[in-house]
Coordinates of N, CA and C in Angstrom, one line a residue:
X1 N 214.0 107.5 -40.3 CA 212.6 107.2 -40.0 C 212.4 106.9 -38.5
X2 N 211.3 107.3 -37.9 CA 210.9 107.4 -36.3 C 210.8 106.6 -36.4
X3 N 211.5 105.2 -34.7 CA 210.9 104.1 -34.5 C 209.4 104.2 -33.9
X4 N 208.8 103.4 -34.3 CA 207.2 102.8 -34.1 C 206.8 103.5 -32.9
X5 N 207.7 102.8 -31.3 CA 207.5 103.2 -30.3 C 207.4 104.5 -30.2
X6 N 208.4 105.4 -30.7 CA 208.7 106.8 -30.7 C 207.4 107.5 -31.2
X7 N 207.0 107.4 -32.6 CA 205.8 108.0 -33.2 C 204.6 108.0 -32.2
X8 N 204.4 106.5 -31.2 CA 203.3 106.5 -30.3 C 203.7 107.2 -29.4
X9 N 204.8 107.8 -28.5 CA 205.6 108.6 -27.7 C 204.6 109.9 -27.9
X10 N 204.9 110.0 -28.9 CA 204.6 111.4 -29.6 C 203.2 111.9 -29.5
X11 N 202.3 110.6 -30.3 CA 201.0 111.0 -30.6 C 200.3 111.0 -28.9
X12 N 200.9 110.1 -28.0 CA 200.2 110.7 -26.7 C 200.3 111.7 -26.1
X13 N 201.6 112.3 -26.6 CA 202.1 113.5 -25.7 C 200.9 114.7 -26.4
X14 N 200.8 114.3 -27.9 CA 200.1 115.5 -28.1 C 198.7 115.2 -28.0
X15 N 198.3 114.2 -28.1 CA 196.7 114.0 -27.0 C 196.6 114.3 -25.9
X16 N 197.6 114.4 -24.3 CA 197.2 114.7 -23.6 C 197.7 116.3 -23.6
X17 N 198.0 116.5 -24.8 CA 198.6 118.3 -24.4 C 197.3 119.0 -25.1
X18 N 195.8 118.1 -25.5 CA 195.0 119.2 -26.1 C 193.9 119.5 -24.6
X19 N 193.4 120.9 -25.9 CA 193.4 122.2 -25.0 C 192.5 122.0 -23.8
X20 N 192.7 121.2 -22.1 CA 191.5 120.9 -21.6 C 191.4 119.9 -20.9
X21 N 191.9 118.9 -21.9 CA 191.6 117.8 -22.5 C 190.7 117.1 -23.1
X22 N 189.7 118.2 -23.4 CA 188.3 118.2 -24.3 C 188.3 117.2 -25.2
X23 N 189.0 117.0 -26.1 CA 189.6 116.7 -27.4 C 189.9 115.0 -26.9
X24 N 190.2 114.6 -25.8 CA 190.5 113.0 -25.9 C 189.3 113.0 -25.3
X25 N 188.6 113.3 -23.7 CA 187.5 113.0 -23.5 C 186.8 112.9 -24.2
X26 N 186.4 113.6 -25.4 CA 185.2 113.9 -26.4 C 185.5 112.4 -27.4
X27 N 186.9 112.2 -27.8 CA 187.4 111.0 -28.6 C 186.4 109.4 -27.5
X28 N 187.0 109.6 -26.7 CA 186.3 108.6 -25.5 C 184.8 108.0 -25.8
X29 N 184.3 109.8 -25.2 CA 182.7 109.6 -25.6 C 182.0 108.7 -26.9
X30 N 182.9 109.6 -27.6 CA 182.4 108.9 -28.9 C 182.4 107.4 -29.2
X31 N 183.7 107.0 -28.9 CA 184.0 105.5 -28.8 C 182.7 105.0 -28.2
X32 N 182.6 105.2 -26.6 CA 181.8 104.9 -26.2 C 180.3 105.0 -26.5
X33 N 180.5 105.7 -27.7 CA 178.9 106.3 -27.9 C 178.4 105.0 -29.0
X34 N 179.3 104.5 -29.5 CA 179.4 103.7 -31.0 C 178.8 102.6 -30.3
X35 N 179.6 102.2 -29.2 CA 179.4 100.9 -28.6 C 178.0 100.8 -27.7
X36 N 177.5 101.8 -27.0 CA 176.1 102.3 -26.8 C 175.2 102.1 -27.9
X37 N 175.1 103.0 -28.5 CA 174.5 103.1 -29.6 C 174.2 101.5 -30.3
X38 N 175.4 101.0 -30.8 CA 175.0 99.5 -31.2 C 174.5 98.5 -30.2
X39 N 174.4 98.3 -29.2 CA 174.1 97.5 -28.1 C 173.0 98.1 -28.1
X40 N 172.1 99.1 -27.6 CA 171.1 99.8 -28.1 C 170.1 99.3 -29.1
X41 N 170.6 99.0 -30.5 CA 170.3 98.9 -31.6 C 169.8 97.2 -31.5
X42 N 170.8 96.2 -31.2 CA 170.9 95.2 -30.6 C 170.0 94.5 -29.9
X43 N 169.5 95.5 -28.7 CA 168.5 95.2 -27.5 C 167.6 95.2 -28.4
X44 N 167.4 96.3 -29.0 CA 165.8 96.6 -29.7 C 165.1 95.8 -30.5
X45 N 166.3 94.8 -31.3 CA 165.5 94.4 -32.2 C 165.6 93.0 -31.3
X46 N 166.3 92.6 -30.5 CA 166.1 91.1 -29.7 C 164.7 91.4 -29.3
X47 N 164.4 92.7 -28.7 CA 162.6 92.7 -28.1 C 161.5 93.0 -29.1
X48 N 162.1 94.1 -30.1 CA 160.7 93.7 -31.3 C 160.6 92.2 -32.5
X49 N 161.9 92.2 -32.2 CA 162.0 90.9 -33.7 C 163.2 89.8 -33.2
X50 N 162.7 88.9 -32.8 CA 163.9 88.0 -32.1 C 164.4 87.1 -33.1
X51 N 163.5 87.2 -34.0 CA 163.9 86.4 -35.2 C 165.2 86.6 -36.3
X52 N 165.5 88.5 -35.8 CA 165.9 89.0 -36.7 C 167.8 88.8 -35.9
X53 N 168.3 88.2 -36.1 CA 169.1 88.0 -34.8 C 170.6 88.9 -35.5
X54 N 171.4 90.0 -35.0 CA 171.8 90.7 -35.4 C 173.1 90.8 -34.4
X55 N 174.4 90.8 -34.9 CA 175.5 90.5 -34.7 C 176.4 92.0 -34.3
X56 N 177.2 92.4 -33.7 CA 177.6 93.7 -33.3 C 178.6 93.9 -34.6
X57 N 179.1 92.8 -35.0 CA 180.2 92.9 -36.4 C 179.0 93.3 -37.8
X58 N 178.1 93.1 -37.7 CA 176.8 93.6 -38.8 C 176.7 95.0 -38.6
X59 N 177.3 95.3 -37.6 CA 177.1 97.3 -37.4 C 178.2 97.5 -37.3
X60 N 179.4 97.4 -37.7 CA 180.3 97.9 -37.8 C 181.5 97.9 -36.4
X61 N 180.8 96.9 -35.6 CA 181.7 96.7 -34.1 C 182.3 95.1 -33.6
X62 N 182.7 95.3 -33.0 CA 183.6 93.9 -32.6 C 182.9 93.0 -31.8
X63 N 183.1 91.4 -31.8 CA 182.1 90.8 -31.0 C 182.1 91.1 -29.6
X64 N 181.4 90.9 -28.7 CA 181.3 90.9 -27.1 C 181.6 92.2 -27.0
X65 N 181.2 93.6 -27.9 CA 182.1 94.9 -27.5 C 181.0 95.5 -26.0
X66 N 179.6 95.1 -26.3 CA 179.0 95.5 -24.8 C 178.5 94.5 -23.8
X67 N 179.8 94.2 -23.5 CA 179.2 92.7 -22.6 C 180.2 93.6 -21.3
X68 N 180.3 94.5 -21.3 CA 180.8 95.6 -19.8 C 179.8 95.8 -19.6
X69 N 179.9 95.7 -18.1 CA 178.8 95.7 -16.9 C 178.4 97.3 -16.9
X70 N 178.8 97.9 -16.8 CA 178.7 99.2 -17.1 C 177.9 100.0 -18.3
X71 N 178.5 99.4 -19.1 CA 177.9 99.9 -20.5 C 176.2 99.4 -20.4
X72 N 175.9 97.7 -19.9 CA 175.1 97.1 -20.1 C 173.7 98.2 -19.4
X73 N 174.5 98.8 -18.0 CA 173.9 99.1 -17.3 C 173.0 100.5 -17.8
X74 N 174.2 101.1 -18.3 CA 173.8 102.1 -19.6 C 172.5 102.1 -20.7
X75 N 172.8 101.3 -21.4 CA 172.1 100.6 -22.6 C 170.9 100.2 -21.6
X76 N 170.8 99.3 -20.6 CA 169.4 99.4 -20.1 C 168.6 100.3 -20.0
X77 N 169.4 101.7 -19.2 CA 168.6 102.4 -18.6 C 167.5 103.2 -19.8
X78 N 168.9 103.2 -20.7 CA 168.4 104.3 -22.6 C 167.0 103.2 -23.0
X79 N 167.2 102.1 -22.9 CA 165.7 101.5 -23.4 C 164.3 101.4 -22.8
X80 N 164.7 101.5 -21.1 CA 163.6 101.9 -20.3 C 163.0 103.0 -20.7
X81 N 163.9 104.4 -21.0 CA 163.2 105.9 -21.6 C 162.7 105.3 -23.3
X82 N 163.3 104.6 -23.8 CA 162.9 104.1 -25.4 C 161.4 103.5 -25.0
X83 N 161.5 102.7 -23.8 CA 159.8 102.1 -23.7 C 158.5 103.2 -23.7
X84 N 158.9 104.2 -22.9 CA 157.9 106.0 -22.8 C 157.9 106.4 -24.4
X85 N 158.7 106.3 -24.8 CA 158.9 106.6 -26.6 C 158.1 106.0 -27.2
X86 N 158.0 104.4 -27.0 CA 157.3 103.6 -27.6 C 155.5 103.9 -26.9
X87 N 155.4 104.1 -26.1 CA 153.4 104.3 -26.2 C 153.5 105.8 -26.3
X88 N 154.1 106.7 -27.0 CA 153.5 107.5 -27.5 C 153.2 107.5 -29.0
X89 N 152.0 107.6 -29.6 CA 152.0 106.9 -30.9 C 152.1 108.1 -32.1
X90 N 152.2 109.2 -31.4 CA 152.4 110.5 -32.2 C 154.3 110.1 -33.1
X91 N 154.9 109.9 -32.1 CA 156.5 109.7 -32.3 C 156.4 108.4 -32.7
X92 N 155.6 107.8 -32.8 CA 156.2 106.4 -33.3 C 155.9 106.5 -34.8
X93 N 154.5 107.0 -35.0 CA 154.1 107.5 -36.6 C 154.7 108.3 -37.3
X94 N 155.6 109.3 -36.7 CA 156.5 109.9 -37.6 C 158.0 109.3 -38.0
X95 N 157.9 108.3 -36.9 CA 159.3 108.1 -36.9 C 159.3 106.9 -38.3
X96 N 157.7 106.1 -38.3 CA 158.0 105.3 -39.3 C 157.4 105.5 -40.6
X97 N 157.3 107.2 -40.6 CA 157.5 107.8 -42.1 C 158.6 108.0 -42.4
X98 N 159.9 108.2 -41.4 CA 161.2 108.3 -42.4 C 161.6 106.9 -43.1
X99 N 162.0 107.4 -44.1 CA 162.4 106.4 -45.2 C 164.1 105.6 -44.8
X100 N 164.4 104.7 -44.7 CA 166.0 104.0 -44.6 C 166.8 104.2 -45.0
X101 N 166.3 105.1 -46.1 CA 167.8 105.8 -47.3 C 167.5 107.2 -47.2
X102 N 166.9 107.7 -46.3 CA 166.9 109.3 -46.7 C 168.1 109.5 -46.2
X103 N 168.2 110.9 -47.0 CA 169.5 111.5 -47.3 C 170.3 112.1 -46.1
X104 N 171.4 112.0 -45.8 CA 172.0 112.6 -44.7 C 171.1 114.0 -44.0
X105 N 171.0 115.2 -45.0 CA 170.6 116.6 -44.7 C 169.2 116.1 -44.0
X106 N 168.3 115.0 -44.1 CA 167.1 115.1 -43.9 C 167.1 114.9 -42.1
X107 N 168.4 113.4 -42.5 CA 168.7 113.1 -40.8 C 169.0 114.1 -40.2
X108 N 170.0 114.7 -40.6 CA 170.4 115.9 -39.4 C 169.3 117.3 -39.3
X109 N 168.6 117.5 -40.2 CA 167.6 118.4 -40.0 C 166.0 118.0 -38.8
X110 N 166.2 116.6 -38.9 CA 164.8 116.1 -37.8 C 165.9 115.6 -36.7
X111 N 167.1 115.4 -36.8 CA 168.0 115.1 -35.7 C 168.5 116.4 -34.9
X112 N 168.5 117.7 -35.5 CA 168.8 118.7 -35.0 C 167.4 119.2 -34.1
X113 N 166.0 118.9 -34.8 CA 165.4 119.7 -34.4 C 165.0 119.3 -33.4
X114 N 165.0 117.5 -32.6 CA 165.0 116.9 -31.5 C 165.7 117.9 -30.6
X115 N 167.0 118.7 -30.6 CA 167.2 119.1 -29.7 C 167.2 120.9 -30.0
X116 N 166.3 120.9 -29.9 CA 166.2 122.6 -30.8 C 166.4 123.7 -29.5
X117 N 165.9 122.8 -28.5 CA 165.8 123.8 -27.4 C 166.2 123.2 -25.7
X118 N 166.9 122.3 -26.2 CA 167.4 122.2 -24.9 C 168.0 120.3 -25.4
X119 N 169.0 120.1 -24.4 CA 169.2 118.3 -24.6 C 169.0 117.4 -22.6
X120 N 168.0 116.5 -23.0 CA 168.5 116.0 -22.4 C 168.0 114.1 -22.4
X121 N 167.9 113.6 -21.5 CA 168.4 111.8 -21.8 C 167.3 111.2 -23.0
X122 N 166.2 112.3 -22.5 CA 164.9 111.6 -23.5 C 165.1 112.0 -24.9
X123 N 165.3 112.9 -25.1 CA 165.8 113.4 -26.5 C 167.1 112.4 -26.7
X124 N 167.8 112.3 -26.7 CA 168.6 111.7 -26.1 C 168.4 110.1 -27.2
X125 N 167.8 109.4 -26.6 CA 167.1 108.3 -26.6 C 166.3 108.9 -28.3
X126 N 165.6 109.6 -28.2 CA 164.8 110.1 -29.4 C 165.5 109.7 -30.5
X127 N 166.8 110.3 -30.7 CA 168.0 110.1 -31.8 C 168.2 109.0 -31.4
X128 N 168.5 108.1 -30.8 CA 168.4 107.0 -31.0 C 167.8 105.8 -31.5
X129 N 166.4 106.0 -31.6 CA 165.0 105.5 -31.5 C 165.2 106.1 -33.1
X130 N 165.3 106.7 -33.8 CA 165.3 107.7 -35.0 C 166.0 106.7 -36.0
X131 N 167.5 106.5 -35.5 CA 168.5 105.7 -36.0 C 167.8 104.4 -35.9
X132 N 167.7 104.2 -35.3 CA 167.0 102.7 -34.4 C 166.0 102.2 -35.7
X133 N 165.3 102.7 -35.8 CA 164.1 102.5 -36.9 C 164.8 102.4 -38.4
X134 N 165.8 103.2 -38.4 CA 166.3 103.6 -40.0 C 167.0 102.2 -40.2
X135 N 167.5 101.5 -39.1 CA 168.4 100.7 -39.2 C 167.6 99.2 -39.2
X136 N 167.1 99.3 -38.6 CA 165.9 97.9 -39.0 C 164.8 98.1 -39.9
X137 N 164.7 99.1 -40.7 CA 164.2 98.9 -42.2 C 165.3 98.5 -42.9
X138 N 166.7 99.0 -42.7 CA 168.0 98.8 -43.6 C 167.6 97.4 -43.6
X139 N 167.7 96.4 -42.5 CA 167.9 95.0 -41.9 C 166.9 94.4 -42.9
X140 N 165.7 95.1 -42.6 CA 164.7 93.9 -43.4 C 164.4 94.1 -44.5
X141 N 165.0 95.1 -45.1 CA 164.7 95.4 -46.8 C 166.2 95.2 -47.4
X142 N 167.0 94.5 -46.6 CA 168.0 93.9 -46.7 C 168.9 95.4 -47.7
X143 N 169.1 96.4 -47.1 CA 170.3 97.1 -47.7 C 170.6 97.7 -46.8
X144 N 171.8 96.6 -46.7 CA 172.8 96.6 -45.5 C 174.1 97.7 -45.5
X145 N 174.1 97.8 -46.7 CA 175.3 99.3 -47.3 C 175.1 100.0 -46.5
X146 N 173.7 100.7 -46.0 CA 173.1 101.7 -45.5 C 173.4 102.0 -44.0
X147 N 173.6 101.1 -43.2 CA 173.5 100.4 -41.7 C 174.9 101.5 -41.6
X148 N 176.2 101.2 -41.9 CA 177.1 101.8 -41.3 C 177.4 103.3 -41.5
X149 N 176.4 103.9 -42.5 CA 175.9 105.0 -43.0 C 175.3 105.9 -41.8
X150 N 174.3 105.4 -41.6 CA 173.6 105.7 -40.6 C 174.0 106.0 -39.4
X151 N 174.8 105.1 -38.7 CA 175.3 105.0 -37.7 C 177.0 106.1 -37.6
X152 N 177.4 106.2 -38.6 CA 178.1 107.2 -38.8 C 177.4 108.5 -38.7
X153 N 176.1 108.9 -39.1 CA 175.4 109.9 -38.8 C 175.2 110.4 -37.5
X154 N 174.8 109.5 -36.8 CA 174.6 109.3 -35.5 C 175.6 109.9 -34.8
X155 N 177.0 109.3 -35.0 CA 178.6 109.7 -34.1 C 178.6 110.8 -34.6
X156 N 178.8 111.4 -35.8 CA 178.7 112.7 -36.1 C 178.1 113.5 -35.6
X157 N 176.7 113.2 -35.5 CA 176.1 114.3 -34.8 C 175.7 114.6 -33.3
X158 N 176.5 113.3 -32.6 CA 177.3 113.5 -31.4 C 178.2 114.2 -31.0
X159 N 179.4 114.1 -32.1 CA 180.4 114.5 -31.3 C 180.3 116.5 -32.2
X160 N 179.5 116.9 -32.9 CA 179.1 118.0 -33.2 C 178.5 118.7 -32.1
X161 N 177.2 118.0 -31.4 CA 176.3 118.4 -30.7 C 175.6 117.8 -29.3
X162 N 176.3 117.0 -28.7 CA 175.8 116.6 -27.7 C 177.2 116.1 -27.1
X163 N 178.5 115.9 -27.4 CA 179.3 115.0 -26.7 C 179.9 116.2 -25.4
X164 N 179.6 117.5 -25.6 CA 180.3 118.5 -24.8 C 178.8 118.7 -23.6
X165 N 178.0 118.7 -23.5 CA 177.0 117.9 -22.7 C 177.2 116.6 -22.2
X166 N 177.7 115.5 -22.8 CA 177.6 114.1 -22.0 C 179.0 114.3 -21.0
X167 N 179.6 115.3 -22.2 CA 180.7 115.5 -20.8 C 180.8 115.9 -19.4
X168 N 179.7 116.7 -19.7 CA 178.9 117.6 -17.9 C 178.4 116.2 -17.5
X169 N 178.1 115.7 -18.5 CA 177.1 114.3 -17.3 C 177.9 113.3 -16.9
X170 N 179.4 113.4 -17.1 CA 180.2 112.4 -16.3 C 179.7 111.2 -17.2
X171 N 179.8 111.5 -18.8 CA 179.9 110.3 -19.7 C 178.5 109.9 -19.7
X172 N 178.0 108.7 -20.5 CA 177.1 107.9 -20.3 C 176.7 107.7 -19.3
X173 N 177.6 107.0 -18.5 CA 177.0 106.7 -17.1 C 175.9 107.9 -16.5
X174 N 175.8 109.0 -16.5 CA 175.6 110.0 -16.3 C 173.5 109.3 -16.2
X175 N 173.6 109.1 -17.2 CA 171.7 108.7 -17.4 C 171.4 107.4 -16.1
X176 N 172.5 106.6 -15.4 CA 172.2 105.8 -14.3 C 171.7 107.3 -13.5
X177 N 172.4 107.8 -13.3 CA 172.2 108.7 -11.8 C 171.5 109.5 -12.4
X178 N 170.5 109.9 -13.1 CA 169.5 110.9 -13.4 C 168.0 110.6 -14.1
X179 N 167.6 109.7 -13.5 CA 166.4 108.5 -13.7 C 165.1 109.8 -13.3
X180 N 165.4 110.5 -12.2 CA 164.2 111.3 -11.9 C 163.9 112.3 -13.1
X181 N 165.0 113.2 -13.6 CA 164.9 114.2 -14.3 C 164.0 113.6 -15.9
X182 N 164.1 112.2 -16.3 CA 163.4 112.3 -17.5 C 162.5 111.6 -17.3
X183 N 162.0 110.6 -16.4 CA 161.0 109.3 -16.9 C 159.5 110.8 -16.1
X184 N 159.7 112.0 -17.1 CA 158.2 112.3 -17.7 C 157.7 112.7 -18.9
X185 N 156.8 112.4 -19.3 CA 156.0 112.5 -20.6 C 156.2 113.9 -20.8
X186 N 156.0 114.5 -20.1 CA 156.5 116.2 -20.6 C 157.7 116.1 -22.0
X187 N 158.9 115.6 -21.4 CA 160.5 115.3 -22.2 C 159.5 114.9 -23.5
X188 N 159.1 113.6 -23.4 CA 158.9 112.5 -24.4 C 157.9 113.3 -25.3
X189 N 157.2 114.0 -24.9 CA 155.6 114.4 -25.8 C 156.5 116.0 -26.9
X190 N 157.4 116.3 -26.1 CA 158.3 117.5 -26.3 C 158.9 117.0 -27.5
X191 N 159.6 116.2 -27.8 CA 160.3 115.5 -28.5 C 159.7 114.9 -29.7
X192 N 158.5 114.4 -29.3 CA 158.0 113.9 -30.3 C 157.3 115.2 -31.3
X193 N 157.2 116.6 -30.8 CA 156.1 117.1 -30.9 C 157.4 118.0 -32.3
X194 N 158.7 118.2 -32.1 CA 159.3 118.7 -32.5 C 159.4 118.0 -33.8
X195 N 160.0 116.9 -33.8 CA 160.3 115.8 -34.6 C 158.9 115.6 -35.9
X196 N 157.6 116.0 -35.2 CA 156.6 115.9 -36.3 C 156.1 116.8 -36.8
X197 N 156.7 118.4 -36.0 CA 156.7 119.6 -37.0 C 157.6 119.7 -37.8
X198 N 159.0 119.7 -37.6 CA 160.0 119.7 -38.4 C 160.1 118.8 -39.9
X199 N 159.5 117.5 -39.4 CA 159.8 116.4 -40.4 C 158.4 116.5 -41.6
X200 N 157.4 116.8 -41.3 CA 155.9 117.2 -42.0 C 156.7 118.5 -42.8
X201 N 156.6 119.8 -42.3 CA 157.3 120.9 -43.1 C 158.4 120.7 -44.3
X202 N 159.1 119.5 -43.9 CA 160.4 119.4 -44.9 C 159.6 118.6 -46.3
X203 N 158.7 117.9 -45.9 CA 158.1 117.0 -46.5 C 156.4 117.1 -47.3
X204 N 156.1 118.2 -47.2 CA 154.8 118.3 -47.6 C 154.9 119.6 -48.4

């Protein structure tokens, strides 16, 4: 039997031998995406519902996981574009016709069609704002089963469809240095306009 040490020998040799290195970067993102993503989740509801006071171990993550300056820096900038999301009231009305337990296929069908034609930080934000909502109905209709369901959807359909893009963007960080390209309503009206043909059609 391989000693312990040895087996880890091993498994890094063959991490950094994939093809690129695509394959660990993209492992990275994701990590990173989890911890975004919940910290995200986090901010949101400390500014709509402070009452509702929610723990990063309630989502499936470790305490103090985004208390990096970096990340924080991250997570701010995603909620500033989340604020343009929020006074558009076309996307906010659709967003809170999806139901907390709809079915995976539904998520990834109004999650795909967010980016139907292009990705970038506002869309971006959109899927998250998406999740965002699914996850604070889970909270206050108290079916919490659902919470790490969801957010598994989420990582999924990152590292399917967007993590080989955040790669071009030099990770997360990428949305600090590109503040000009989305804070316009163009992105945001775009997004929402997707999100309420696709989700009406499936549903009517």
């Amino acid at each position: 039997m391989a000693d312990p040490g040895e087996r880890q020998e091993a498994d890094d040799t063959e991490l950094k031998g994939a093809v690129g290195g695509e394959d660990v970067v993209d492992d990275v993102i994701i990590e990173q995406s989890a911890v975004v993503f919940r910290s995200y989740v986090i901010e949101r509801i400390n500014t709509e519902d402070p009452n509702l006071h929610v723990e990063p171990e309630v989502l499936g993550g470790r305490a103090h996981e985004g208390d990096d300056p970096q990340m924080k820096e991250v997570v701010d900038q995603l909620l500033k574009i989340a604020d343009d999301l929020n006074r558009n009231a076309e996307f906010q009305h659709l967003i809170n016709t999806v139901q907390a337990n709809c079915a995976q296929d539904v998520f990834f069908t109004v999650a795909s069609s967010i980016f139907e034609d292009g990705i970038n930080w506002g869309r971006v934000v959109a899927l998250f704002h998406l999740a965002y909502r699914l996850i604070y109905k889970a909270l206050t209709q108290n079916h919490l089963e659902i919470i790490k369901k969801i957010i598994s959807w989420v990582l999924q359909f990152i590292r399917q469809h967007i993590s080989a893009w955040l790669r071009q963007q030099g990770g997360w960080e990428g949305v600090v240095r590109s503040v000009w390209r989305w804070r316009t309503m163009t992105a945001v009206a775009a997004a929402a306009f997707i999100v309420a043909v696709v989700y009406w059609r499936r549903t009517r």
